[in-house]
Short mmCIF file of C-alpha atoms in Angstrom, two decimals:
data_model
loop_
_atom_site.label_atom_id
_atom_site.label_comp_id
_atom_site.label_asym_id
_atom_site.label_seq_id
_atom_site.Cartn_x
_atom_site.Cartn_y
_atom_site.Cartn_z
CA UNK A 1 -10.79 19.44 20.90
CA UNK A 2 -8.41 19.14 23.89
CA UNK A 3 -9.68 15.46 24.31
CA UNK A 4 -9.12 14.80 20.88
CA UNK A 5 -5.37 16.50 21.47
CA UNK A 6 -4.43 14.07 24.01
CA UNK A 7 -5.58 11.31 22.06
CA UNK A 8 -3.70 12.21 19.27
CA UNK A 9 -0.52 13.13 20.75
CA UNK A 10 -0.45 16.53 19.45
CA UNK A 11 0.64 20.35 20.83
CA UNK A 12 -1.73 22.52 19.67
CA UNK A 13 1.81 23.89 18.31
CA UNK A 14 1.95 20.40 16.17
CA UNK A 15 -1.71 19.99 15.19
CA UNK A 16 -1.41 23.91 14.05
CA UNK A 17 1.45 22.78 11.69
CA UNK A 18 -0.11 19.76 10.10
CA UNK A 19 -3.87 21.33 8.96
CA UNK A 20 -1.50 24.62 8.08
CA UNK A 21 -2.68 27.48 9.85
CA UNK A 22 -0.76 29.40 12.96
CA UNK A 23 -0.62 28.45 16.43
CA UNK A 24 -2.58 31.36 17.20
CA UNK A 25 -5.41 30.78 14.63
CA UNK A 26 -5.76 27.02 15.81
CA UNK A 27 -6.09 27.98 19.08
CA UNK A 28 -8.94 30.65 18.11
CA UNK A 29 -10.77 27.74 16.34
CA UNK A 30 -10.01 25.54 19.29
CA UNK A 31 -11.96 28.11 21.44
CA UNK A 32 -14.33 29.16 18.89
CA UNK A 33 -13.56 32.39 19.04
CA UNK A 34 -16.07 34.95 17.62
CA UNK A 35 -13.67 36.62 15.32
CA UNK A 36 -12.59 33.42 13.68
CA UNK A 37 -14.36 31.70 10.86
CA UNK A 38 -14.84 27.76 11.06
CA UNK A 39 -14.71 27.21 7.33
CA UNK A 40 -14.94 23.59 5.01
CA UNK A 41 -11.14 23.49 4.48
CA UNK A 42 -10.49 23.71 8.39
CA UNK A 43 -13.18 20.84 9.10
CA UNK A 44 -11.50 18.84 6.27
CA UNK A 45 -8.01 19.48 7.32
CA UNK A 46 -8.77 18.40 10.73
CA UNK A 47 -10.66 15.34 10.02
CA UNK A 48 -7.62 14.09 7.61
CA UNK A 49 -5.10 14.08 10.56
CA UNK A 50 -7.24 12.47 12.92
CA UNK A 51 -7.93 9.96 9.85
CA UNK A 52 -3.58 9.95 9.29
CA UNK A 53 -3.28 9.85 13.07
CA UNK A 54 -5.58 7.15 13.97
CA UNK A 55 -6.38 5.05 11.24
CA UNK A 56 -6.94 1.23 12.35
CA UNK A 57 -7.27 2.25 15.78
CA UNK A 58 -9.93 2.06 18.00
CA UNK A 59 -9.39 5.48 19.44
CA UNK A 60 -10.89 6.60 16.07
CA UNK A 61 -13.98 5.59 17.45
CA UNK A 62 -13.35 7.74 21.28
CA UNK A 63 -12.58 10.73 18.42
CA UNK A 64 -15.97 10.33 16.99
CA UNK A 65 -17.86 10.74 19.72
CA UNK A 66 -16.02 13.44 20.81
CA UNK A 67 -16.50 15.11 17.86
CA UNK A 68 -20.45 13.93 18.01
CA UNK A 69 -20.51 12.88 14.33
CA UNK A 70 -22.86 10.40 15.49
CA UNK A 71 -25.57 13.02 15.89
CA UNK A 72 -25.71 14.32 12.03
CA UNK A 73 -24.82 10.97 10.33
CA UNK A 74 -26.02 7.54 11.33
CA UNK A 75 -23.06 5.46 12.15
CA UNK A 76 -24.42 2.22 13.08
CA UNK A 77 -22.90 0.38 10.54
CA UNK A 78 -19.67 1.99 10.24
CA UNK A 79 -17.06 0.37 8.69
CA UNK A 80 -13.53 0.77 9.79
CA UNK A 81 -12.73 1.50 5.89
CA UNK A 82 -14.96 4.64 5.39
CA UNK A 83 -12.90 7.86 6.99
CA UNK A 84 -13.84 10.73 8.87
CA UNK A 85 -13.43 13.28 6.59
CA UNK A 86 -15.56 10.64 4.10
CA UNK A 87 -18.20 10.97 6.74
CA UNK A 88 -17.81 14.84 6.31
CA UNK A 89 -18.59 14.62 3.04
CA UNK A 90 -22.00 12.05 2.79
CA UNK A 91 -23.10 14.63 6.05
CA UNK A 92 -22.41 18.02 3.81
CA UNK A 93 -23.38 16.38 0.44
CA UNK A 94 -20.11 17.36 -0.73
CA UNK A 95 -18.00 15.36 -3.10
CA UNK A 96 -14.42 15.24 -4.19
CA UNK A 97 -13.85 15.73 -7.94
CA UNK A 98 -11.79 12.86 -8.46
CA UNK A 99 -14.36 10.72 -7.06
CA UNK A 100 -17.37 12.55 -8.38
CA UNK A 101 -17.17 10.47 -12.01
CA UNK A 102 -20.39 8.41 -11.77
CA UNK A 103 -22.76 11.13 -12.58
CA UNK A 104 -24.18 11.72 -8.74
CA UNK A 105 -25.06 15.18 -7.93
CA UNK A 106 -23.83 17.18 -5.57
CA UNK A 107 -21.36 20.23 -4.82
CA UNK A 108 -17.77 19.70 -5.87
CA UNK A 109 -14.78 20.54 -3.76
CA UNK A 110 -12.05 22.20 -4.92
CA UNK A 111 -8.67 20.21 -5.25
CA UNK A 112 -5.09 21.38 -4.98
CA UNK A 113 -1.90 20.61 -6.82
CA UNK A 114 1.12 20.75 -4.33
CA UNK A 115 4.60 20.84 -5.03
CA UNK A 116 7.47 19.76 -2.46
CA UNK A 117 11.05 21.36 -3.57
CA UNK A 118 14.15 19.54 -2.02
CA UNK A 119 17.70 20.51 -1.80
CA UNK A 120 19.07 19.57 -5.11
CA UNK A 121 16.56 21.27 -7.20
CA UNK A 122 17.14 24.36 -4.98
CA UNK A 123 20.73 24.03 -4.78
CA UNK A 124 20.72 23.01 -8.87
CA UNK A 125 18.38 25.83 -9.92
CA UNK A 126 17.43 28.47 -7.42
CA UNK A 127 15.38 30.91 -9.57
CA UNK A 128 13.02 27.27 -9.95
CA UNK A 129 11.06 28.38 -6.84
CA UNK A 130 9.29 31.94 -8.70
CA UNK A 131 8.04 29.32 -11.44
CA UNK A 132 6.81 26.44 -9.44
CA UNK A 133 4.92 28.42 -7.41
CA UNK A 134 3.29 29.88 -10.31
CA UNK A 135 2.72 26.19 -10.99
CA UNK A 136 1.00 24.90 -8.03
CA UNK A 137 -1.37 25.88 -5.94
CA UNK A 138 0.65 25.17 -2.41
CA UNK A 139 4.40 25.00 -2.09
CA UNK A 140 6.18 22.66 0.16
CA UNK A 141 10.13 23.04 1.69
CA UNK A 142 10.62 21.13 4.62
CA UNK A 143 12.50 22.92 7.45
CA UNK A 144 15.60 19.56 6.92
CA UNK A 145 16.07 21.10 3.63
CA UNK A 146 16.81 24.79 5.12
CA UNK A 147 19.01 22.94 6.99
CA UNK A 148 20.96 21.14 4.74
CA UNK A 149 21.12 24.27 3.06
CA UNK A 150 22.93 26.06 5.90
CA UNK A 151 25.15 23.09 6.14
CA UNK A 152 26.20 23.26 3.30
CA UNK A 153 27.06 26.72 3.25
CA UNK A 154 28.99 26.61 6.28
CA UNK A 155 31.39 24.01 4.97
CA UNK A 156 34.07 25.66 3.75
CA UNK A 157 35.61 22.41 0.83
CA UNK A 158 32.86 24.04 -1.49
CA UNK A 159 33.77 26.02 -4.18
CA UNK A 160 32.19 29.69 -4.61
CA UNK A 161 29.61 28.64 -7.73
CA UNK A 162 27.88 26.22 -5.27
CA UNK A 163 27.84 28.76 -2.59
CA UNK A 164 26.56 31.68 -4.41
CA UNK A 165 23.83 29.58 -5.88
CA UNK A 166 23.16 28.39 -2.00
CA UNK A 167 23.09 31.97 -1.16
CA UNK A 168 20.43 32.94 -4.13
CA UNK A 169 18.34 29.79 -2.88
CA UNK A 170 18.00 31.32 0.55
CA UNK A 171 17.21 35.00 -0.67
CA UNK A 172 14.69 33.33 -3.27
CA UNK A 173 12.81 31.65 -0.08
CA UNK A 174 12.85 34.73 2.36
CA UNK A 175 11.50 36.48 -1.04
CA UNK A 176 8.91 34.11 -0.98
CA UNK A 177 8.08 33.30 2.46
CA UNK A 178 4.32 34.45 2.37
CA UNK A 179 3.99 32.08 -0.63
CA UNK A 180 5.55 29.18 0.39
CA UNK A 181 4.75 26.56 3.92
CA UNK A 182 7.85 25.43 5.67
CA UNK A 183 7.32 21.48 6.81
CA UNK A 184 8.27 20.76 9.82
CA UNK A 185 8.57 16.54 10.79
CA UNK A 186 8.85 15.37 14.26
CA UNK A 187 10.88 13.35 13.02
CA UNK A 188 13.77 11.97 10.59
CA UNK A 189 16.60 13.72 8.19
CA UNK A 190 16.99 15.07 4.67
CA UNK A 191 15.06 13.14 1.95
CA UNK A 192 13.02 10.82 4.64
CA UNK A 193 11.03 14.20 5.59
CA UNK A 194 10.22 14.38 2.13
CA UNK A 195 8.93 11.23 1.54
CA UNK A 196 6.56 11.54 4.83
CA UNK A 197 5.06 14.69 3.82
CA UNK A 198 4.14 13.12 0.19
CA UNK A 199 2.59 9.97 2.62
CA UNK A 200 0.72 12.83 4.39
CA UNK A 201 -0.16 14.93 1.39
CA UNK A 202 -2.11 11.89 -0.64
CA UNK A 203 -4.24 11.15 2.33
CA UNK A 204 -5.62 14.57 1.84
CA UNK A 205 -8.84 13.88 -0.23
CA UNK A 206 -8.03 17.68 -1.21
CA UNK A 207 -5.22 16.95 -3.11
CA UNK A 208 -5.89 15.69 -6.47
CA UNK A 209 -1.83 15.81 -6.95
CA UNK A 210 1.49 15.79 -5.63
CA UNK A 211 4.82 16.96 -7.43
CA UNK A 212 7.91 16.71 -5.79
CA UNK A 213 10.79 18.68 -7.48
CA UNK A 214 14.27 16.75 -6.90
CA UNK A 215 16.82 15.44 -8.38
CA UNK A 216 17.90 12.44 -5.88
CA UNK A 217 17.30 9.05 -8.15
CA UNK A 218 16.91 7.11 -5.34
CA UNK A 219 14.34 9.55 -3.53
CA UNK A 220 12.48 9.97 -6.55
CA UNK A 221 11.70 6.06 -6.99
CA UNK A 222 10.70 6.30 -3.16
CA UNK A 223 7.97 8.88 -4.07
CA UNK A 224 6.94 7.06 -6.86
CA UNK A 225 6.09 3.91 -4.91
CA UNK A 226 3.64 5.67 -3.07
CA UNK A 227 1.20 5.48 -6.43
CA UNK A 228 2.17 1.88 -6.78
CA UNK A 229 0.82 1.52 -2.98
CA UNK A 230 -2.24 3.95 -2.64
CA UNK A 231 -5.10 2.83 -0.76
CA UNK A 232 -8.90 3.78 -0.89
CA UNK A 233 -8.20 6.94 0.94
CA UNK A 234 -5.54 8.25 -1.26
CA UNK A 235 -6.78 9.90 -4.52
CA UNK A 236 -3.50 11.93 -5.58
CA UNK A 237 -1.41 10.97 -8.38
CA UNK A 238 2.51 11.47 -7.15
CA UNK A 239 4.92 12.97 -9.79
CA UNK A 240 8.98 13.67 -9.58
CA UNK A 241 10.24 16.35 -11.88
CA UNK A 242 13.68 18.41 -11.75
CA UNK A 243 13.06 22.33 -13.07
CA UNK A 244 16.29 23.17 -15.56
CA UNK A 245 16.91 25.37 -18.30
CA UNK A 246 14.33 26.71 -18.15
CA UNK A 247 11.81 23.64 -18.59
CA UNK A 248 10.16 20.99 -16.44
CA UNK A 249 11.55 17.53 -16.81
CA UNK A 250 9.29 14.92 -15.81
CA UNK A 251 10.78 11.76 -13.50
CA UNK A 252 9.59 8.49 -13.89
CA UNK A 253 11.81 6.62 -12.08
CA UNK A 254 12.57 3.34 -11.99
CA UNK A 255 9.12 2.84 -10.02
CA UNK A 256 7.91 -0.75 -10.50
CA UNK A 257 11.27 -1.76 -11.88
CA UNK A 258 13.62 -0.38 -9.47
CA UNK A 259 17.66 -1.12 -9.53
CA UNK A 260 18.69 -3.62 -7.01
CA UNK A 261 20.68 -3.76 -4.44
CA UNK A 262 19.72 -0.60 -3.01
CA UNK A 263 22.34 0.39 -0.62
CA UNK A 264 21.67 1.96 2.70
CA UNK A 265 23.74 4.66 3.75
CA UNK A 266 23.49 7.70 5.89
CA UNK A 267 22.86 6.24 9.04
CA UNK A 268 21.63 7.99 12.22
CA UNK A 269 22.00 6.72 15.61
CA UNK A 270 20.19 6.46 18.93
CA UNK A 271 20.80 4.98 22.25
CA UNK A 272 17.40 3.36 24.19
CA UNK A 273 17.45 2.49 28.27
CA UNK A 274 14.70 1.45 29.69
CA UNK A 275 12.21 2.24 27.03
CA UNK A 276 13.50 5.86 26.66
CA UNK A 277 15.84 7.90 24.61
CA UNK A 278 19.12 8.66 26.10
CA UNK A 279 21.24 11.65 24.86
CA UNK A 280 25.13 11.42 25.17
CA UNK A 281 28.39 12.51 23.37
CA UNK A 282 28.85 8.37 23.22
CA UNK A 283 26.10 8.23 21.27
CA UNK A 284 25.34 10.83 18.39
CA UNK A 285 26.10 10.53 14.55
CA UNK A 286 29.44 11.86 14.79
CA UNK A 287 30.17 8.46 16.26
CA UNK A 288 29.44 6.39 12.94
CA UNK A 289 31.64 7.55 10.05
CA UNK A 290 32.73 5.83 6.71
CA UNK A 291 36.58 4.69 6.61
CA UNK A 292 38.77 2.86 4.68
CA UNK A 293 38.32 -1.11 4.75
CA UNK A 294 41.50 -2.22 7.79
CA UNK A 295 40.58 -5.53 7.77
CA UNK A 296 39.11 -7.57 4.23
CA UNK A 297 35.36 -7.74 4.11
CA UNK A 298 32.69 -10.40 2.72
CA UNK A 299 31.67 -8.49 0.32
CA UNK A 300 34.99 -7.32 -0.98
CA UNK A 301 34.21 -3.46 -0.56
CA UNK A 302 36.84 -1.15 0.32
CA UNK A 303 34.97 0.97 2.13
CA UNK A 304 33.26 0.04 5.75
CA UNK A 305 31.29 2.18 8.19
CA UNK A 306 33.06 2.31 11.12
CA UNK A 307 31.10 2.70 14.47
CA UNK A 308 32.04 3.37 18.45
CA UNK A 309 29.91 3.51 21.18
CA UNK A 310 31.46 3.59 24.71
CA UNK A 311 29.84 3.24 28.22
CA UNK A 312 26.60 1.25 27.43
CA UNK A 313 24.86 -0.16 30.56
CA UNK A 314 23.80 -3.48 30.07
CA UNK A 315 19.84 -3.85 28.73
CA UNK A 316 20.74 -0.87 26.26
CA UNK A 317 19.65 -0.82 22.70
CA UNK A 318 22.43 0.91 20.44
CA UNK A 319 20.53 1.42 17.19
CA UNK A 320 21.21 2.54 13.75
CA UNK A 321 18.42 3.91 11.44
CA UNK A 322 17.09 5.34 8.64
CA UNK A 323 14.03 6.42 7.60
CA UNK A 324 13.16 4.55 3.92
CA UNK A 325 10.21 3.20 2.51
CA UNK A 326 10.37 -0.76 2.33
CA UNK A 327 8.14 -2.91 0.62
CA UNK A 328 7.26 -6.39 0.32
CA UNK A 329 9.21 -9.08 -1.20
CA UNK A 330 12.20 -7.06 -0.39
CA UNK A 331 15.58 -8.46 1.80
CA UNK A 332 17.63 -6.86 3.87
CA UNK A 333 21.12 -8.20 4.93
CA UNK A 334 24.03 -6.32 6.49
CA UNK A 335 27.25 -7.38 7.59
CA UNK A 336 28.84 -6.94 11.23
CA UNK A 337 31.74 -7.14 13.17
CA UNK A 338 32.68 -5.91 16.57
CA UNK A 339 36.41 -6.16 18.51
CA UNK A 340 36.84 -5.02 22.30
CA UNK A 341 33.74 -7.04 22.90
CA UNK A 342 33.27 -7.33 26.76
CA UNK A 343 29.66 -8.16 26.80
CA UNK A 344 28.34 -10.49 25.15
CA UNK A 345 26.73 -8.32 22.35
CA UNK A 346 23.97 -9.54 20.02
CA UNK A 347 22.76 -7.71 17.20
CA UNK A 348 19.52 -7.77 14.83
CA UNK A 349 17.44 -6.11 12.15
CA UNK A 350 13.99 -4.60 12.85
CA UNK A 351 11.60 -3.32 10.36
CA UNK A 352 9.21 -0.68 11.98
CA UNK A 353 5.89 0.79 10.93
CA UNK A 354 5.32 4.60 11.86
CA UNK A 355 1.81 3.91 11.01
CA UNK A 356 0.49 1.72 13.52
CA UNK A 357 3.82 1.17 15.75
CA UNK A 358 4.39 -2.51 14.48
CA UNK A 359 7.78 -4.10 14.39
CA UNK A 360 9.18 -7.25 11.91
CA UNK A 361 12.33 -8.34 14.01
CA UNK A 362 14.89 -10.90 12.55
CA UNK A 363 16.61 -13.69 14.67
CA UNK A 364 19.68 -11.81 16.61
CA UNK A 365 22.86 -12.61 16.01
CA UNK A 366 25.39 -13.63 18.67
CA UNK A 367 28.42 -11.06 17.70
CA UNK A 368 31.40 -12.85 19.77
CA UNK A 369 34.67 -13.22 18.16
CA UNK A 370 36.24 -10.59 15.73
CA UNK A 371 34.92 -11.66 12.33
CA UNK A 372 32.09 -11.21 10.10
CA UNK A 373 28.24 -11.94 10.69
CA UNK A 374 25.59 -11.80 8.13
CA UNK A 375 21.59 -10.50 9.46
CA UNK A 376 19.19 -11.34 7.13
CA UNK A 377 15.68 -9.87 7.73
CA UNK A 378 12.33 -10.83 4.63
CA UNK A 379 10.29 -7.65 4.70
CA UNK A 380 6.15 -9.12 4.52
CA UNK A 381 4.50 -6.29 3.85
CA UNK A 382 4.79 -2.43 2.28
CA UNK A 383 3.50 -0.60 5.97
CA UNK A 384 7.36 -0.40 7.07
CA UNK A 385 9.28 2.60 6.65
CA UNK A 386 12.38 2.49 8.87
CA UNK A 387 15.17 0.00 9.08
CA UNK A 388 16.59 -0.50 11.95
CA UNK A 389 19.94 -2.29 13.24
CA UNK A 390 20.42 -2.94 16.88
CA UNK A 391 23.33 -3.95 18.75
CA UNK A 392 22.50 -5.23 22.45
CA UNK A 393 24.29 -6.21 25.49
CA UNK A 394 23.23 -9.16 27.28
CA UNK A 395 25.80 -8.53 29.99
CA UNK A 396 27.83 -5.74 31.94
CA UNK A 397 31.64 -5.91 31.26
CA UNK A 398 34.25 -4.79 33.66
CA UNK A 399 33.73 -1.60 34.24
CA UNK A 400 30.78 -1.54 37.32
CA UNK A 401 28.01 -1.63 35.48
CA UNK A 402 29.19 -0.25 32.11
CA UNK A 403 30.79 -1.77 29.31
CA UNK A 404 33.12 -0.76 26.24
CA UNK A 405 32.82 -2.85 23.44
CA UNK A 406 30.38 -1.28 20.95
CA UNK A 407 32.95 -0.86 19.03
CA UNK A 408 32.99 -2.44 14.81
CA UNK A 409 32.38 -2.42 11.41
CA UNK A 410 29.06 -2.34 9.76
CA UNK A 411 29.55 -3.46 5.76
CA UNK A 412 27.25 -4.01 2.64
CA UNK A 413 23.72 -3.01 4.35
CA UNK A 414 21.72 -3.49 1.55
CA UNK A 415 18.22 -4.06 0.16
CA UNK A 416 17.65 -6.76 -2.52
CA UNK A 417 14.71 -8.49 -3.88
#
């Protein structure tokens, strides 16, 4: 298993927090420790993030050997398509329910509902969490939703009802705690940690269904999408409801007929040199706000993202992102401008799959003189879930080595289709 670690990228911290059990529990399977109890779900949950992890890759096949599947189940003809935890199942003679429908014997597995509660249904109805978790079978909050919750609390513009019903939220979840699983995503913010647990959750042949309890329109068409793009491996039906007065009202989104132009807002920000992350007060999200229009725009809105970025060595990528699901047939376009610009700056859009590490780049756009540019980038296929925009220097301004002129306007980022 510490093989299979390496290939996969994982802490045993990390892999303990995706198949759900403790750090201390995962390392007692790792070592097969007497007093621990390999059971079916562990195997499962295992086998489903390697199969997450790994899928199209040819280190699936390192894992399997590894793992010496090949001795119990003949695998001379394996096909890229049938999973691990698949294999499992033809080995043990065990059969999900949901696929168990053409009469063939055999024992049936158990499958769980799960629920995932974001902010606004916690923020909108705190008392919601005693009921759904009479409701489903696991509970979901993701740790970016505790901490939206404590940001919220600790700004002081809100008035006392929304704070008090903050406060009940987080009394509600220490009440709770041994009932519910806190999430935590290596990566991305908010509503995008949401959406990646759902991805995660209907890979799980386990799961027969997913409910995630929100109020956020535009995150609840995002979930929604994932039943319009299951694959053979995912079996769970995705639902969206908001818990009020005392009932369950179901979502349905606009899912198949969704409202366009999406906007995209809520950027983050990152700075790359040489291949790696760099960490500076130059570049952080307090350095990207939303202002006032100074100068007229293309699009004739009024309000403009405004964006600085100072000291940027040469070769640097300045990027903005957000993690949303994008799908094919869709457009993105997004409108730049940049003043103080010593160095030659270019800039481009760049879809990017988490999944298998892929990128769909659009031409890059020469940003010299102070006026508008429009980026256009035609999304081919529904594996993307981040959009990117990067701004790039192709040369160093005056300043030995480092240059000044990130500064601009970013206006009408939008998806259409």
């Amino acid at each position: 298993m510490h093989q299979v670690k390496e290939i996969l990228d994982f802490t045993t911290q990390e892999l303990a927090n995706q198949i759900g059990v403790t750090r201390q529990s995962f390392s007692n399977l790792e070592n097969l420790n007497t007093n621990t109890n390999i059971n079916s779900l562990h195997v499962i949950a295992i086998l489903s993030v390697i199969d997450r992890r790994l899928k199209d890759s040819d280190d699936i096949h390192k894992v399997r050997e590894l793992i010496e599947v090949d001795k119990f189940f003949d695998t001379s003809c394996y096909d890229n398509e049938i999973s691990l935890v698949d294999t499992w199942f033809e080995m043990q003679g065990l059969t999900p329910k949901t696929q168990n429908n053409n009469g063939a014997t055999g024992k049936e597995l158990i499958m769980k509902n799960i629920g995932i509660i974001d902010t606004s249904q916690l923020i909108n109805d705190p008392t919601s969490l005693s009921v759904i978790i009479e409701k489903e079978d696991i509970v979901y909050i993701p740790s970016a939703v505790l901490k939206e919750l404590d940001k919220v609390l600790n700004n002081k513009i809100f008035d006392s009802v929304l704070v008090n019903k903050i406060i009940t939220a987080k009394r509600m979840i220490k009440q709770y705690k041994g009932k519910i699983r806190i999430w935590y995503s290596k990566k991305g913010f908010g509503d995008s940690t949401i959406l990646q647990l759902v991805i995660q959750e209907i890979a799980d042949h386990t799961v027969s269904s997913v409910s995630v309890y929100t109020f956020d329109k535009d995150l609840a068409d995002e979930c929604l999408h994932c039943n319009l793009s299951k694959s053979i491996k995912h079996n769970a039906e995705v639902k969206v409801f908001g818990y009020t007065n005392g009932e369950f009202i179901e979502n349905n989104g606009n899912c198949g007929n969704v409202d366009y132009p999406k906007i995209i807002t809520d950027l983050h920000t990152i700075l790359w040199r040489g291949g790696q992350s760099v960490s500076s007060e130059f570049f952080n999200d307090e350095c990207i706000v939303e202002e006032q229009a100074p100068i007229p725009t293309i699009s004739g809105n009024n309000q403009v993202i405004k964006f600085w970025a100072h000291y940027v060595q040469a070769g640097d990528i300045y990027r903005f992102y957000k993690y949303i699901k994008l799908h094919k047939g869709e457009t993105i376009t997004v409108n730049i401008l940049t003043f103080n610009n010593n160095a030659d700056i270019y800039a481009g859009l760049v879809a990017y799959s988490e999944s298998d590490n892929t990128e769909l780049k659009s031409e890059y756009v020469s940003l010299a003189g102070s006026y508008w540019k429009t980026i256009t980038l035609h999304i081919d296929s529904d594996k993307y879930d981040y959009i990117n925009l990067d701004i790039i220097a192709n040369k160093n301004s005056v300043y030995d080595g480092f240059w000044d002129g990130a500064d601009g306007f970013i206006d009408d980022f939008k998806i259409t289709k």
